[in-house]
Coordinates of C-alpha atoms in Angstrom, one line a residue:
X138 CA 133.8 -18.9 219.6
X139 CA 132.8 -17.6 216.2
X140 CA 131.3 -14.3 217.3
X141 CA 134.5 -13.6 219.3
X142 CA 136.6 -14.5 216.2
X143 CA 134.7 -11.9 214.1
X144 CA 134.9 -9.3 216.8
X145 CA 138.6 -9.5 216.7
X146 CA 138.9 -9.8 213.1
X147 CA 139.8 -6.2 211.2
X148 CA 140.5 -5.8 207.6
X149 CA 142.0 -3.0 205.4
X150 CA 141.9 -3.0 201.7
X151 CA 144.2 -1.4 199.4
X152 CA 144.2 -2.3 195.8
X153 CA 144.9 -5.9 195.3
X154 CA 146.1 -6.3 199.2
X155 CA 144.3 -6.7 202.3
X156 CA 145.4 -7.1 205.7
X157 CA 143.8 -8.7 208.7
X158 CA 144.5 -9.9 212.2
X159 CA 146.6 -6.8 213.0
X160 CA 147.3 -6.6 216.5
X161 CA 146.0 -3.9 218.9
X162 CA 148.7 -1.7 218.5
X163 CA 148.2 -1.3 214.9
X164 CA 151.3 -3.4 213.9
X165 CA 151.5 -5.5 211.2
X166 CA 154.0 -8.6 210.1
X167 CA 154.9 -10.1 213.5
X168 CA 151.1 -11.1 214.2
X169 CA 149.1 -10.7 211.1
X170 CA 148.3 -12.1 207.4
X171 CA 148.1 -10.7 203.9
X172 CA 145.4 -11.4 201.8
X173 CA 145.7 -11.3 198.1
X174 CA 142.8 -10.5 195.9
X175 CA 144.2 -10.6 192.6
X176 CA 144.7 -14.1 191.5
X177 CA 147.4 -13.4 188.9
X178 CA 149.4 -11.8 191.3
X179 CA 149.2 -14.7 194.0
X180 CA 150.4 -17.1 191.4
X181 CA 153.1 -15.1 190.5
X182 CA 154.0 -15.0 194.3
X183 CA 153.6 -18.7 194.5
X184 CA 156.6 -19.1 192.1
X185 CA 158.9 -17.4 194.5
X186 CA 157.9 -19.2 197.8
X187 CA 159.8 -22.3 199.1
X188 CA 157.2 -23.6 201.4
X189 CA 153.3 -23.8 201.2
X190 CA 151.7 -24.6 204.5
X191 CA 148.4 -25.7 203.0
X192 CA 148.1 -26.1 199.1
X193 CA 144.2 -26.6 199.5
X194 CA 143.7 -23.4 201.1
X195 CA 146.6 -21.7 199.4
X196 CA 148.0 -20.5 202.4
X197 CA 151.7 -19.7 202.6
X198 CA 154.0 -18.7 205.3
X199 CA 156.0 -15.5 204.7
X200 CA 158.8 -13.6 206.9
X201 CA 158.1 -10.0 206.8
X202 CA 161.4 -8.0 207.6
X203 CA 161.1 -4.4 208.3
X204 CA 164.0 -2.1 207.1
X205 CA 166.9 -1.6 209.8
X206 CA 166.7 1.9 211.1
X207 CA 170.1 3.7 210.0
X208 CA 171.9 5.2 212.8
X209 CA 173.3 8.0 210.9
X210 CA 172.4 11.2 212.5
X211 CA 174.4 14.2 212.9
X212 CA 173.7 16.0 216.0
X213 CA 174.5 19.3 217.8
X214 CA 177.4 19.1 220.0
X215 CA 176.1 22.2 222.1
X216 CA 173.3 22.6 224.8
X217 CA 170.3 25.1 224.3
X218 CA 169.5 24.4 220.8
X219 CA 166.0 24.5 219.5
X220 CA 165.8 22.6 216.4
X221 CA 162.2 24.0 215.9
X222 CA 163.5 27.5 215.3
X223 CA 165.8 28.6 212.6
X224 CA 169.5 29.6 212.5
X225 CA 171.1 32.7 211.4
X226 CA 173.8 32.7 208.7
X227 CA 177.3 32.9 210.2
X228 CA 176.3 31.2 213.2
X229 CA 179.3 29.2 214.7
X230 CA 178.0 25.6 215.5
X231 CA 179.6 22.4 216.7
X232 CA 178.4 19.0 215.2
X233 CA 179.1 15.3 216.2
X234 CA 178.0 11.7 214.9
X235 CA 175.1 10.6 217.0
X236 CA 177.3 7.3 216.8
X237 CA 180.9 7.7 216.5
X238 CA 182.6 6.1 213.3
X239 CA 186.1 4.8 212.7
X240 CA 185.6 5.7 209.1
X241 CA 187.8 8.9 207.6
X242 CA 184.9 11.2 207.1
X243 CA 184.6 14.1 204.7
X244 CA 182.2 16.9 205.7
X245 CA 180.3 18.7 203.2
X246 CA 176.9 20.6 202.7
X247 CA 174.0 21.3 200.0
X248 CA 171.9 24.1 200.1
X249 CA 168.0 23.9 199.4
X250 CA 166.6 27.3 198.7
X251 CA 163.0 26.1 199.4
X252 CA 161.0 23.8 201.3
X253 CA 160.0 22.2 197.9
X254 CA 164.0 21.8 197.3
X255 CA 164.7 20.0 200.6
X256 CA 161.7 17.8 199.9
X257 CA 163.0 17.0 196.4
X258 CA 166.6 16.0 198.1
X259 CA 165.0 13.8 200.6
X260 CA 162.8 12.1 197.8
X261 CA 165.5 11.9 195.2
X262 CA 169.0 12.5 196.7
X263 CA 171.0 10.8 194.3
X264 CA 169.7 13.2 191.4
X265 CA 169.7 16.5 193.5
X266 CA 173.3 16.4 194.8
X267 CA 176.1 16.7 192.5
X268 CA 179.7 18.0 192.4
X269 CA 178.5 21.5 191.5
X270 CA 176.2 21.9 194.5
X271 CA 178.2 20.1 197.0
X272 CA 180.4 22.2 199.2
X273 CA 183.1 20.5 201.0
X274 CA 183.7 22.1 204.5
X275 CA 187.6 21.2 204.7
X276 CA 188.3 22.3 201.3
X277 CA 186.1 25.5 201.0
X278 CA 187.9 28.1 203.2
X279 CA 185.7 30.9 202.0
X280 CA 182.6 29.0 204.1
X281 CA 183.9 28.5 207.4
X282 CA 185.5 31.0 210.2
X283 CA 187.6 28.4 211.7
X284 CA 188.1 24.5 211.0
X285 CA 188.0 22.5 214.2
X286 CA 187.7 18.7 214.5
X287 CA 188.5 17.3 217.5
X288 CA 187.1 14.5 219.6
X289 CA 184.7 13.7 216.5
X290 CA 183.2 17.2 216.9
X291 CA 183.5 19.6 213.8
X292 CA 183.1 23.3 214.6
X293 CA 182.5 26.0 211.8
X294 CA 180.1 28.8 210.9
X295 CA 177.3 28.5 208.8
X296 CA 177.7 30.2 205.3
X297 CA 177.1 34.2 205.9
X298 CA 175.5 34.7 202.5
X299 CA 172.2 32.9 200.7
X300 CA 171.8 32.6 197.1
X301 CA 168.1 33.6 197.3
X302 CA 168.6 36.3 199.7
X303 CA 165.2 38.3 199.3
X304 CA 165.6 41.8 197.7
X305 CA 161.9 42.7 198.3
X306 CA 159.7 42.0 201.4
X307 CA 158.3 38.8 201.7
X308 CA 156.4 37.0 204.2
X309 CA 157.3 33.4 203.4
X310 CA 161.0 32.3 203.2
X311 CA 162.8 29.4 203.6
X312 CA 166.6 28.2 203.2
X313 CA 168.1 25.1 204.4
X314 CA 171.5 23.4 204.3
X315 CA 171.9 19.6 204.7
X316 CA 175.0 18.6 206.2
X317 CA 176.8 15.3 205.5
X318 CA 179.5 13.4 206.9
X319 CA 180.6 10.6 204.6
X320 CA 183.5 8.1 203.6
X321 CA 186.3 10.3 202.5
X322 CA 186.7 7.8 199.4
X323 CA 183.3 8.6 198.0
X324 CA 182.6 11.4 195.7
X325 CA 179.0 12.3 196.5
X326 CA 177.0 11.3 199.8
X327 CA 173.4 10.3 200.1
X328 CA 171.0 9.9 203.0
X329 CA 172.4 6.6 203.9
X330 CA 175.5 8.6 205.2
X331 CA 175.3 10.7 208.2
X332 CA 173.4 14.1 207.8
X333 CA 171.7 17.0 209.4
X334 CA 168.9 19.3 208.2
X335 CA 169.6 23.1 209.4
X336 CA 167.0 25.4 208.8
X337 CA 168.8 28.9 208.0
X338 CA 165.7 30.8 207.4
X339 CA 166.5 33.6 210.1
X340 CA 166.3 37.0 208.1
X341 CA 167.3 40.5 209.1
X342 CA 166.0 43.6 207.1
X343 CA 165.7 43.4 203.4
X344 CA 168.4 43.3 200.5
X345 CA 171.8 41.9 199.9
X346 CA 174.4 42.5 202.7
X347 CA 175.9 45.8 201.1
X348 CA 172.5 47.2 200.7
X349 CA 170.1 46.2 203.9
X350 CA 167.1 48.4 204.6
X351 CA 164.4 48.1 207.0
X352 CA 161.4 45.9 205.9
X353 CA 158.0 47.1 206.2
X354 CA 156.6 43.8 207.2
X355 CA 157.6 44.3 210.9
X356 CA 156.6 41.8 213.9
X357 CA 152.9 42.5 215.0
X358 CA 153.9 40.9 218.5
X359 CA 152.9 42.8 221.5
X360 CA 155.7 44.3 223.3
X361 CA 154.8 42.1 226.5
X362 CA 156.8 39.5 228.5
X363 CA 153.7 37.1 228.0
X364 CA 154.9 37.1 224.4
X365 CA 158.3 36.1 225.0
X366 CA 158.4 32.9 223.2
X367 CA 157.0 34.3 220.1
X368 CA 159.9 37.0 220.0
X369 CA 162.4 34.4 220.3
X370 CA 160.9 32.2 217.6
X371 CA 160.7 35.2 215.1
X372 CA 162.1 34.3 211.8
X373 CA 162.1 38.0 210.5
X374 CA 163.8 41.1 212.5
X375 CA 162.5 43.6 209.9
X376 CA 163.4 46.8 211.7
X377 CA 165.1 48.2 214.6
X378 CA 161.9 48.1 216.9
X379 CA 162.1 44.2 215.9
X380 CA 166.0 44.5 216.7
X381 CA 165.5 46.1 220.0
X382 CA 162.5 43.6 221.2
X383 CA 164.5 40.4 220.1
X384 CA 167.5 41.9 222.2
X385 CA 165.4 42.4 225.0
X386 CA 163.7 38.9 224.8
X387 CA 167.1 37.1 225.1
X388 CA 168.1 39.3 228.2
X389 CA 164.6 38.5 229.7
X390 CA 164.9 34.5 228.4
X391 CA 168.4 33.9 229.9
X392 CA 168.4 33.6 233.7
X393 CA 170.7 36.2 235.1
X394 CA 172.0 37.2 231.7
X395 CA 175.6 37.7 230.9
X396 CA 178.0 37.5 227.7
X397 CA 179.3 34.3 229.3
X398 CA 175.8 32.8 229.5
X399 CA 174.8 33.9 226.0
X400 CA 177.7 32.1 224.6
X401 CA 176.1 28.9 226.0
X402 CA 173.2 29.7 223.7
X403 CA 175.0 29.5 220.1
X404 CA 171.9 29.5 218.1
X405 CA 170.7 32.9 220.0
X406 CA 174.3 34.3 220.1
X407 CA 174.5 33.9 216.3
X408 CA 171.0 35.6 215.5
X409 CA 172.2 38.8 217.6
X410 CA 175.6 38.8 215.6
X411 CA 173.8 38.8 212.7
X412 CA 171.4 41.5 213.4
X413 CA 174.6 43.7 214.1
X414 CA 176.2 42.5 210.9
X415 CA 173.2 43.1 208.8
X416 CA 172.1 46.5 210.5
X417 CA 175.3 47.8 210.1
X418 CA 175.4 51.2 212.2
X419 CA 178.2 52.6 210.1
X420 CA 175.9 52.6 207.1
X421 CA 173.0 53.6 208.9
X422 CA 175.0 56.7 210.4
X423 CA 175.4 57.9 207.0
X424 CA 172.0 57.3 205.8
X425 CA 171.0 59.3 208.8
X426 CA 173.3 62.3 208.0
X427 CA 172.3 62.5 204.1
X428 CA 168.8 61.3 203.7
X429 CA 165.8 63.3 204.4
X430 CA 163.2 60.4 204.8
X431 CA 165.5 58.8 207.3
X432 CA 166.0 62.2 209.2
X433 CA 162.5 62.2 209.5
X434 CA 161.8 58.8 210.7
X435 CA 164.7 58.8 213.2
X436 CA 164.4 62.6 214.2
X437 CA 165.6 62.2 217.6
X438 CA 168.7 60.1 216.7
X439 CA 169.5 62.7 214.0
X440 CA 169.1 65.8 216.4
X441 CA 171.2 64.0 219.0
X442 CA 174.3 63.1 216.4
X443 CA 174.1 66.8 215.3
X444 CA 174.1 68.1 218.8
X445 CA 177.2 65.6 219.9
X446 CA 179.1 66.2 216.9
X447 CA 178.5 70.2 217.0
X448 CA 179.5 70.2 220.5
X449 CA 182.7 68.2 220.3
X450 CA 183.9 70.1 217.1
X451 CA 183.5 73.7 218.8
X452 CA 185.1 72.4 222.0
X453 CA 188.1 71.0 220.1
X454 CA 188.5 74.0 218.0
X455 CA 188.4 76.4 221.0
X456 CA 191.5 74.4 222.3
X457 CA 193.2 75.2 219.1
X458 CA 193.9 71.5 218.3
X459 CA 196.6 70.8 215.6
X460 CA 197.2 67.3 214.4
X461 CA 200.6 68.2 213.8
X462 CA 201.6 69.1 217.4
X463 CA 202.0 67.1 220.5
X464 CA 200.4 68.1 223.7
X465 CA 201.2 67.3 227.1
X466 CA 198.9 65.6 229.6
X467 CA 197.3 68.5 231.0
X468 CA 196.1 69.4 227.7
X469 CA 194.0 66.5 227.1
X470 CA 192.7 66.4 230.6
X471 CA 191.3 70.2 230.1
X472 CA 189.9 69.2 226.6
X473 CA 188.0 65.9 228.1
X474 CA 186.9 67.7 231.2
X475 CA 185.2 70.7 229.0
X476 CA 183.6 68.4 226.6
X477 CA 182.2 66.2 229.4
X478 CA 180.9 69.4 231.3
X479 CA 179.4 70.5 228.1
X480 CA 177.3 66.9 228.0
X481 CA 177.0 67.1 231.9
X482 CA 178.8 63.7 232.0
X483 CA 180.6 62.7 235.4
X484 CA 183.7 61.2 233.8
X485 CA 187.3 61.3 235.0
X486 CA 190.1 60.8 233.0
X487 CA 193.5 58.6 233.7
X488 CA 196.4 58.3 231.8
X489 CA 198.0 54.8 232.3
X490 CA 201.1 53.2 230.8
X491 CA 200.7 49.9 228.7
X492 CA 203.3 48.1 226.5
X493 CA 200.4 47.5 223.9
X494 CA 201.1 49.6 221.1
X495 CA 197.8 49.0 219.7
X496 CA 195.9 50.3 222.8
X497 CA 195.2 53.9 222.7
X498 CA 192.2 54.0 225.5
X499 CA 189.2 52.6 226.8
X500 CA 186.1 53.8 228.8
X501 CA 185.5 51.8 232.1
X502 CA 182.0 52.0 232.7
X503 CA 181.9 50.6 236.0
X504 CA 184.4 53.5 237.4
X505 CA 183.1 56.2 234.7
X506 CA 186.8 56.5 233.7
X507 CA 188.4 56.8 230.2
X508 CA 191.7 55.6 230.4
X509 CA 194.6 56.9 227.8
X510 CA 197.9 55.1 226.9
X511 CA 200.5 57.5 228.0
X512 CA 202.9 55.4 225.9
X513 CA 201.1 56.6 222.7
X514 CA 200.6 60.2 223.5
X515 CA 202.8 61.4 220.8
X516 CA 200.2 60.1 218.4
X517 CA 198.0 63.2 218.5
X518 CA 195.4 62.4 216.0
X519 CA 194.7 58.9 217.2
X520 CA 194.5 60.2 221.0
X521 CA 191.9 62.7 219.9
X522 CA 189.8 59.9 218.0
X523 CA 190.3 57.7 221.0
X524 CA 188.8 60.3 223.2
X525 CA 185.9 61.2 220.7
X526 CA 185.2 57.7 220.6
X527 CA 185.1 56.7 224.2
X528 CA 183.2 59.8 225.3
X529 CA 180.6 58.5 223.0
X530 CA 180.6 55.5 225.1
X531 CA 180.4 57.4 227.9
X532 CA 177.7 59.3 226.6
X533 CA 175.4 56.5 225.6
X534 CA 176.0 55.1 229.2
X535 CA 175.0 57.9 231.3
X536 CA 172.4 59.8 229.1
X537 CA 170.5 56.9 228.1
X538 CA 169.0 58.4 224.7
X539 CA 165.9 56.3 224.0
X540 CA 163.5 58.5 222.3
X541 CA 163.1 56.3 219.1
X542 CA 163.7 52.7 218.1
X543 CA 167.0 53.4 216.7
X544 CA 168.4 54.9 219.9
X545 CA 166.7 52.0 221.8
X546 CA 168.7 49.6 219.8
X547 CA 172.1 51.2 220.1
X548 CA 171.4 51.8 223.8
X549 CA 170.4 48.1 225.0
X550 CA 173.0 46.5 222.3
X551 CA 175.8 48.6 224.2
X552 CA 174.7 48.3 227.8
X553 CA 173.9 44.4 227.8
X554 CA 174.8 42.4 224.7
X555 CA 178.3 43.7 224.0
X556 CA 180.7 41.5 222.6
X557 CA 184.5 42.0 223.6
X558 CA 187.0 41.0 221.3
X559 CA 187.0 37.3 220.1
X560 CA 184.0 36.9 222.3
X561 CA 181.7 35.6 219.6
X562 CA 182.9 33.8 216.3
X563 CA 180.8 34.6 213.2
X564 CA 181.0 34.5 209.6
X565 CA 184.2 33.4 208.0
X566 CA 187.6 35.1 207.6
X567 CA 187.1 37.9 205.8
X568 CA 184.5 39.4 208.2
X569 CA 186.0 41.1 211.3
X570 CA 185.1 40.0 214.7
X571 CA 181.5 41.0 216.1
X572 CA 183.1 43.2 218.3
X573 CA 184.0 45.5 215.5
X574 CA 180.7 45.8 213.7
X575 CA 178.3 45.8 216.8
X576 CA 176.2 48.8 217.0
X577 CA 178.2 51.0 219.6
X578 CA 181.5 50.2 218.3
X579 CA 180.5 50.9 214.5
X580 CA 178.7 54.2 215.5
X581 CA 181.3 55.4 217.8
X582 CA 184.2 54.5 215.1
X583 CA 182.1 56.2 212.5
X584 CA 181.4 59.6 214.7
X585 CA 185.4 59.8 215.2
X586 CA 186.2 59.5 211.6
X587 CA 183.6 62.2 211.0
X588 CA 184.5 64.6 213.2
X589 CA 188.4 64.3 212.3
X590 CA 187.6 64.5 208.7
X591 CA 185.7 67.8 209.3
X592 CA 188.5 69.4 211.3
X593 CA 191.1 69.1 208.9

């Protein structure tokens, strides 16, 4: 049936070659033919063929072999990972091979400071990677918080700093690392080895880590639950308004939110830790105290700090505090009671024994009680610092200061996303636990130091 034959015949020309009789799935090779327009090319091909079906028609049989798909993926060993969104520097991640290997493997990564450089690596891996830009995870302790290689799972922290961290406001920014697992005998890996591409483009503020400031390119996403996904996918937390809304979005996103549940979302937990790290409240506090433009921008926070510190200083001076003296329990009870009355806080004080010499006290939010370790009561200055610090936690808890974006950020981080010690791994060995630099702890610690300094 010539008509039916012509109907089924499809042709695609490309230079000297054309394909025909492609099957209905658009596949070529198993059920198709190659036509060669260029006669010289065809003669050259014949020289390499062992079998010609029909010399008259110049037909020959070819076996087309498709390249085998390499099973060389590295995958995340954690749940709740969204590969379509970025990771924050310092995030603690766990990786494993998609297919287990008996080889003794070396793990390393290469940085790509743009999408163009990533494409270059994928196009010409052998020329892109060298001993200078290849960072071996097992040998470079500065880049990891904790090495853990168990059951073919490697856990480590992503690099905390990036070579191309923007110093000025920019809209488009990309940064990747490509993690390789390869035979320990090899010096340089390639794309035939196990690898994974990790987008590390998540940013907070502008500038290097020691001089971070708020950016001007804040999110224009509405503060509405309908836009929850857009907030979660945000690549740039430019200011405290973005930070507060991002924290709130995570709280709403995770059903029956808790810190324990957040730890099962390592990608999101890492972003929060990075926000806390970059927007260092100790540095923000000193900016507010010393820079007029910041005082104007966050007038409510500034006025609240002045009120809080002055009230505490006047009350301490009224009680004739002297750091060189030891005071009985009743002295501390009266001091705390009067400070809390000034702030109209419903707080009790309990003195409890503890053998932990590093524990001076803590605020129990559920019981509304400040507990002081009686075994350390002879360390007068540290007891006073503890009282100032813990009353600040109680003040944030009960007064709920929320008149500007900075106050919102501090309040929500303190009340909903508060990390206890060792709750969240982040960064590398020279960076303290997230507990120490999260907003409520960094601020309370800075306030206590400032008051004690002024009392001397």
